[in-house]
Amino acid sequence: MPPSSHHGENTPLEDEEELLTFSDDIAPAAASTGVWNVLVVDDDEEVHQTTDLALRGVELLGRRIVLMHARNVGQSLDLLAGTDKIAVALIDVVMEEKDSGLQLVAKIRDAGRSDIRLVLRTGQPGSAPEFSVISRYDINDYRTKSELTRGKLLSVLTAALRSYSQITQIEESKAGLEMVVSATSDLFNRRNLALFSRGVLTQLAALIGVSPNGLVSVAVGSSSPDPHFPEMMVVSDAGDFSGSIGKRLEEISNHPLQVAFEAAASSNEPAVIDGHIAMYFRCPQGRKLFVYLDSGPSAGELDLSLLKIFATNIAITFENVDLVEKLDRLAFTDQTLGVPNINAFRAALDNLLVRKTPGLCVLKVFLNDVRLVSASFGAQFTDQALKAFYELLQRLLPEARMIARTSFSAFMVIADIGAISFGVLEEALARPISVGGVSVLMPSTLALVEVSVEMKNAEQIRQHAMATVLAARQEQRSTGVYSPAASEAMAERARLQAALHQALENGQGLYAALQPKIDLIRGEIIGTEALVRWQLGDRNIPPSVFIPIAEVSGLASAITRLMIRKVGEWASARRIRGLAVLPTAVNLSMFELQEEGFAASLMQIAAGAGLGPDSLEFEVTESGVMRYPARTIPGLKSLRDAGFRIAIDDFGAGYSSLGHLDRLPAQILKIDRSLIDRLRPETATTSVAALAVTLGGTLEMDVVAEGIETPAQHAALLRLQCRYGQGYLYGKPVAAQDFDGLYAGWTLDRALERAQAG
Ligand code: C2E
Ligand code: CA
Ligand code: CA
């Protein structure tokens, strides 16, 4: 989610949803009458109807929603010109043009309409505007349509309306409002009632420029016969009222206080009576709060609208204090390890950020294989190992401000810059952790984010750390340092990850391309390899970009499932047209090979797609298998025993080691393109490729050379008696539904002729 621009704070959605329930009680100042005009801009009629349906009769922050509808930029501008009272515009990004929505946004802001809150909606998850656009045009929120369920729409709208109503009031007194905001944000950090109520007195006094002289009381029990005037107990006191903590309100013999209490308790607004401010809050959970403060000599000049905003915020904060007190322990502690959790991390970091603490950094320690440890050794062992790892971190980072467990596989550390040294950490964390006599390696990836002034909140920093871990893992590094320059690339990766999730969910944009495998001697197509393709809007994202993203996001097996399904569809279309079975190889990622029961699940998916061992093969890489051979090899064996053929892919690239080859239950050896690249007929027999072909022969494997592009390479492979080949020379990968048409009349001679000619 892009950062919301409102006062630099970014309230998590869940909180917004909670706040919804306050709408009746804490309507902002000017909200007791009138309506909210909300402009819906979309070229899709259905969106107008569903928005209408979702918001019909809805009251938010005390006012009814009135919708205005526009179908394009022109109509929107006409409607905008007709009224200056539009609170929120929900704008579709893609209309007549790809960026119509953004053009409209620019026009609105350029025309000086800075009060209108803007929420962008889009059908395509991939088309998020740049972050710079979001902040330049003060866009409140950006959502995909599918994500905007009614509940979310209401919460997004509530947040935008609250922001609008504050902004319209700011105009009257900008400076005053800044004080309110900083006063209440300070209150937010006071997480127990005594501190909070003390803070209310101090902040309110500071706000109106007097020294604190008053009290705060809360309702206790339900013994009072009159629900309007419950029994109130003083929880904070100042000035003349010192010494009244713990007393009941009626025990304090102060006539103006009693009058003010009755006045405030019968109204929803702050009252100024006899030189005192009296505010009474009823929270939905049943808590009640009464604030009474000497307003000093300038009571008559008090800016009541500011006071109301402050009151609104106190009510929200008060409710939080109430909840927080109850939930603190649960909410801020990881239940399995008994250490601080993500909420504790966020609260602590946000707190430091609010106080503009200099020189902070955040370290994320991502444990690469916890899920694997958990699958191998069980949950209890894993918890103990994690606890031991946490304690190790504590010993290594004695000066850390907080070490929290922020997800199943990650710890995050808040520390001062300089307290963290990768060298020391890396070495210490690379040693095995031992638990009850069992030692286990917990390899980790470290990401460091130095907190800078543009970083607004913990969530943003957490995302930077997440992206840095992701980037490091993709590049097979064990450490990474966040840099703003790399942040756009990281944001892009995060967007792709979200879009990929969605594409896999709705099955849109992902398809299979097939590339023929050739028998070089007989000149026939003997099979195909299925390669995934992703069309995202008008972009073609290459597998080299999104497969690593899929792997680290646990989506690898979902891609395989999809590919097997697509291959199944293609195979059954061939069957219907009476074409022969052409075996197709699907690539397996090393991450899915580590999943428990992967072989059984593959066989089940294959069966569901109507594919048997005659029509489906699997390609795995040697390094992928050898990473955790004990888990992987038995699965591959059971696939082989069921008759499926398995190919070792990319042989000769990087990590291959000849020694492992005979342990692998594979029947096919694919020689990597890098070995074919350098191949010439003259030097063929002394090449590494020659060695690979011989080795394959010795192990009785079928050898397939990959990435053959030139007739010279073809000739060299024939000389080496390499039987099978694949490459652009013979044919490029094409979309599965085009394959049969394009390769119907294929012959090797014609392919070679075409290459000779071109
Ligand atoms: P790979 O399995 O080695 O696939 C062969 C790659 O080489 C494909 O790239 C193919 O388009 C390309 N290629 C084929 N012939 C030639 C040639 O003559 N010259 C050149 N320069 N390239 C050739 P692609 O489709 O971009 O895929 C890249 C890699 O992404 C694949 O390498 C594979 O590791 C991964 N991948 C692709 N599809 C899938 C999939 O469905 N699942 C998984 N897990 N990985 C996939
Ligand atoms: Ca492959
Ligand atoms: Ca390959």
mmCIF file of C-alpha atoms in Angstrom, residues 108-261:
data_model
loop_
_atom_site.group_PDB
_atom_site.id
_atom_site.type_symbol
_atom_site.label_atom_id
_atom_site.label_comp_id
_atom_site.label_asym_id
_atom_site.label_seq_id
_atom_site.Cartn_x
_atom_site.Cartn_y
_atom_site.Cartn_z
ATOM 1 C CA ILE A 108 -7.826 18.629 -10.066
ATOM 2 C CA ARG A 109 -4.681 19.533 -8.149
ATOM 3 C CA ASP A 110 -3.451 22.009 -10.760
ATOM 4 C CA ALA A 111 -6.787 23.787 -10.471
ATOM 5 C CA GLY A 112 -5.994 24.366 -6.796
ATOM 6 C CA ARG A 113 -8.529 21.885 -5.472
ATOM 7 C CA SER A 114 -6.256 20.640 -2.750
ATOM 8 C CA ASP A 115 -8.971 19.691 -0.260
ATOM 9 C CA ILE A 116 -10.613 16.908 -2.271
ATOM 10 C CA ARG A 117 -9.392 13.495 -1.111
ATOM 11 C CA LEU A 118 -8.456 11.160 -3.943
ATOM 12 C CA VAL A 119 -8.735 7.397 -3.992
ATOM 13 C CA LEU A 120 -7.479 5.675 -7.138
ATOM 14 C CA ARG A 121 -8.988 2.406 -8.212
ATOM 15 C CA THR A 122 -7.778 0.151 -10.919
ATOM 16 C CA GLY A 123 -8.722 -3.148 -12.498
ATOM 17 C CA GLN A 124 -5.122 -4.023 -13.252
ATOM 18 C CA PRO A 125 -2.928 -4.678 -10.270
ATOM 19 C CA GLY A 126 0.195 -4.102 -12.331
ATOM 20 C CA SER A 127 -0.582 -0.516 -13.228
ATOM 21 C CA ALA A 128 0.129 1.122 -9.895
ATOM 22 C CA PRO A 129 1.293 4.679 -10.388
ATOM 23 C CA GLU A 130 4.774 5.610 -9.294
ATOM 24 C CA PHE A 131 5.166 6.516 -5.649
ATOM 25 C CA SER A 132 6.296 9.978 -6.701
ATOM 26 C CA VAL A 133 2.930 10.563 -8.401
ATOM 27 C CA ILE A 134 1.080 9.455 -5.306
ATOM 28 C CA SER A 135 2.861 11.921 -3.091
ATOM 29 C CA ARG A 136 3.050 14.791 -5.611
ATOM 30 C CA TYR A 137 -0.704 14.782 -6.109
ATOM 31 C CA ASP A 138 -1.558 14.010 -2.512
ATOM 32 C CA ILE A 139 -3.394 10.811 -3.321
ATOM 33 C CA ASN A 140 -4.956 9.239 -0.255
ATOM 34 C CA ASP A 141 -5.185 5.689 -1.297
ATOM 35 C CA TYR A 142 -4.649 3.362 -4.164
ATOM 36 C CA ARG A 143 -6.549 0.091 -4.474
ATOM 37 C CA THR A 144 -7.318 -2.571 -7.012
ATOM 38 C CA LYS A 145 -11.022 -2.961 -7.599
ATOM 39 C CA SER A 146 -11.060 -6.590 -6.653
ATOM 40 C CA GLU A 147 -9.497 -5.772 -3.317
ATOM 41 C CA LEU A 148 -12.167 -3.192 -2.524
ATOM 42 C CA THR A 149 -14.826 -5.298 -0.915
ATOM 43 C CA ARG A 150 -17.647 -3.321 0.645
ATOM 44 C CA GLY A 151 -15.988 -3.387 4.057
ATOM 45 C CA LYS A 152 -12.689 -2.136 2.684
ATOM 46 C CA LEU A 153 -14.383 0.501 0.561
ATOM 47 C CA LEU A 154 -16.104 1.812 3.665
ATOM 48 C CA SER A 155 -12.894 1.914 5.648
ATOM 49 C CA VAL A 156 -10.936 3.562 2.844
ATOM 50 C CA LEU A 157 -13.719 6.090 2.486
ATOM 51 C CA THR A 158 -13.910 6.733 6.210
ATOM 52 C CA ALA A 159 -10.209 7.443 6.361
ATOM 53 C CA ALA A 160 -10.475 9.790 3.383
ATOM 54 C CA LEU A 161 -13.479 11.604 4.862
ATOM 55 C CA ARG A 162 -11.804 12.018 8.202
ATOM 56 C CA SER A 163 -8.822 13.457 6.429
ATOM 57 C CA TYR A 164 -11.088 15.757 4.368
ATOM 58 C CA SER A 165 -12.951 17.072 7.353
ATOM 59 C CA GLN A 166 -9.711 17.800 9.143
ATOM 60 C CA ILE A 167 -8.215 19.478 6.123
ATOM 61 C CA THR A 168 -11.205 21.740 5.644
ATOM 62 C CA GLN A 169 -10.830 22.812 9.228
ATOM 63 C CA ILE A 170 -7.100 23.215 9.019
ATOM 64 C CA GLU A 171 -7.558 26.015 6.607
ATOM 65 C CA GLU A 172 -8.962 28.075 9.414
ATOM 66 C CA SER A 173 -6.089 27.440 11.719
ATOM 67 C CA LYS A 174 -3.172 25.563 10.354
ATOM 68 C CA ALA A 175 -0.832 26.180 13.204
ATOM 69 C CA GLY A 176 -3.386 25.192 15.812
ATOM 70 C CA LEU A 177 -4.075 21.982 14.051
ATOM 71 C CA GLU A 178 -0.454 21.051 13.914
ATOM 72 C CA MET A 179 -0.419 21.382 17.656
ATOM 73 C CA VAL A 180 -3.466 19.155 17.947
ATOM 74 C CA VAL A 181 -1.898 16.557 15.791
ATOM 75 C CA SER A 182 1.330 16.517 17.681
ATOM 76 C CA ALA A 183 -0.534 16.576 20.989
ATOM 77 C CA THR A 184 -2.607 13.552 20.133
ATOM 78 C CA SER A 185 0.190 11.638 18.513
ATOM 79 C CA ASP A 186 1.974 12.000 21.798
ATOM 80 C CA LEU A 187 -1.053 10.619 23.591
ATOM 81 C CA PHE A 188 -1.041 7.603 21.308
ATOM 82 C CA ASN A 189 2.159 6.478 22.875
ATOM 83 C CA ARG A 190 0.803 6.496 26.390
ATOM 84 C CA ARG A 191 -0.371 3.002 26.704
ATOM 85 C CA ASN A 192 -1.876 2.961 30.117
ATOM 86 C CA LEU A 193 -4.719 4.876 31.613
ATOM 87 C CA ALA A 194 -2.776 6.841 34.212
ATOM 88 C CA LEU A 195 -0.193 8.076 31.741
ATOM 89 C CA PHE A 196 -2.825 8.699 29.140
ATOM 90 C CA SER A 197 -5.086 10.783 31.340
ATOM 91 C CA ARG A 198 -2.140 12.733 32.670
ATOM 92 C CA GLY A 199 -1.203 13.382 29.056
ATOM 93 C CA VAL A 200 -4.706 14.564 28.209
ATOM 94 C CA LEU A 201 -4.512 17.223 30.910
ATOM 95 C CA THR A 202 -1.043 18.378 29.955
ATOM 96 C CA GLN A 203 -1.627 18.409 26.234
ATOM 97 C CA LEU A 204 -4.979 20.111 26.438
ATOM 98 C CA ALA A 205 -3.539 22.756 28.743
ATOM 99 C CA ALA A 206 -0.624 23.276 26.378
ATOM 100 C CA LEU A 207 -3.015 23.539 23.474
ATOM 101 C CA ILE A 208 -4.959 26.409 24.977
ATOM 102 C CA GLY A 209 -1.910 27.943 26.574
ATOM 103 C CA VAL A 210 -2.596 27.563 30.296
ATOM 104 C CA SER A 211 -0.986 25.538 33.019
ATOM 105 C CA PRO A 212 -2.864 22.342 33.854
ATOM 106 C CA ASN A 213 -5.544 22.756 36.468
ATOM 107 C CA GLY A 214 -8.240 20.132 36.332
ATOM 108 C CA LEU A 215 -8.986 16.445 36.381
ATOM 109 C CA VAL A 216 -9.793 13.390 34.314
ATOM 110 C CA SER A 217 -12.230 10.765 35.498
ATOM 111 C CA VAL A 218 -13.550 7.516 34.127
ATOM 112 C CA ALA A 219 -16.814 5.666 34.700
ATOM 113 C CA VAL A 220 -16.571 2.797 37.148
ATOM 114 C CA GLY A 221 -19.047 -0.047 37.610
ATOM 115 C CA SER A 222 -22.666 0.286 36.591
ATOM 116 C CA SER A 223 -24.099 0.964 39.997
ATOM 117 C CA SER A 224 -25.490 4.340 39.097
ATOM 118 C CA PRO A 225 -29.270 4.315 38.662
ATOM 119 C CA ASP A 226 -29.038 6.899 35.905
ATOM 120 C CA PRO A 227 -27.111 5.704 32.849
ATOM 121 C CA HIS A 228 -26.558 9.317 31.795
ATOM 122 C CA PHE A 229 -24.600 10.090 34.931
ATOM 123 C CA PRO A 230 -22.586 7.042 35.866
ATOM 124 C CA GLU A 231 -20.302 6.884 38.829
ATOM 125 C CA MET A 232 -17.011 8.503 37.820
ATOM 126 C CA MET A 233 -13.632 8.042 39.446
ATOM 127 C CA VAL A 234 -10.780 10.494 39.150
ATOM 128 C CA VAL A 235 -7.710 8.993 37.486
ATOM 129 C CA SER A 236 -5.622 12.107 36.979
ATOM 130 C CA ASP A 237 -5.474 15.469 38.730
ATOM 131 C CA ALA A 238 -3.595 18.738 38.453
ATOM 132 C CA GLY A 239 -3.476 22.150 40.136
ATOM 133 C CA ASP A 240 -6.448 22.913 42.384
ATOM 134 C CA PHE A 241 -7.629 19.349 42.006
ATOM 135 C CA SER A 242 -4.429 17.713 43.206
ATOM 136 C CA GLY A 243 -5.088 14.894 45.634
ATOM 137 C CA SER A 244 -8.373 13.823 44.124
ATOM 138 C CA ILE A 245 -7.137 10.708 42.320
ATOM 139 C CA GLY A 246 -9.203 7.715 43.411
ATOM 140 C CA LYS A 247 -12.117 9.862 44.572
ATOM 141 C CA ARG A 248 -15.561 9.707 43.058
ATOM 142 C CA LEU A 249 -16.650 12.819 41.225
ATOM 143 C CA GLU A 250 -19.547 13.562 43.584
ATOM 144 C CA GLU A 251 -17.188 13.394 46.554
ATOM 145 C CA ILE A 252 -15.445 16.497 45.277
ATOM 146 C CA SER A 253 -17.393 19.446 46.577
ATOM 147 C CA ASN A 254 -16.997 21.849 43.736
ATOM 148 C CA HIS A 255 -20.265 23.191 42.368
ATOM 149 C CA PRO A 256 -19.044 24.389 38.943
ATOM 150 C CA LEU A 257 -17.507 20.936 38.401
ATOM 151 C CA GLN A 258 -20.841 19.216 39.047
ATOM 152 C CA VAL A 259 -22.678 21.605 36.735
ATOM 153 C CA ALA A 260 -20.090 21.191 34.010
ATOM 154 C CA PHE A 261 -20.225 17.418 34.323
#
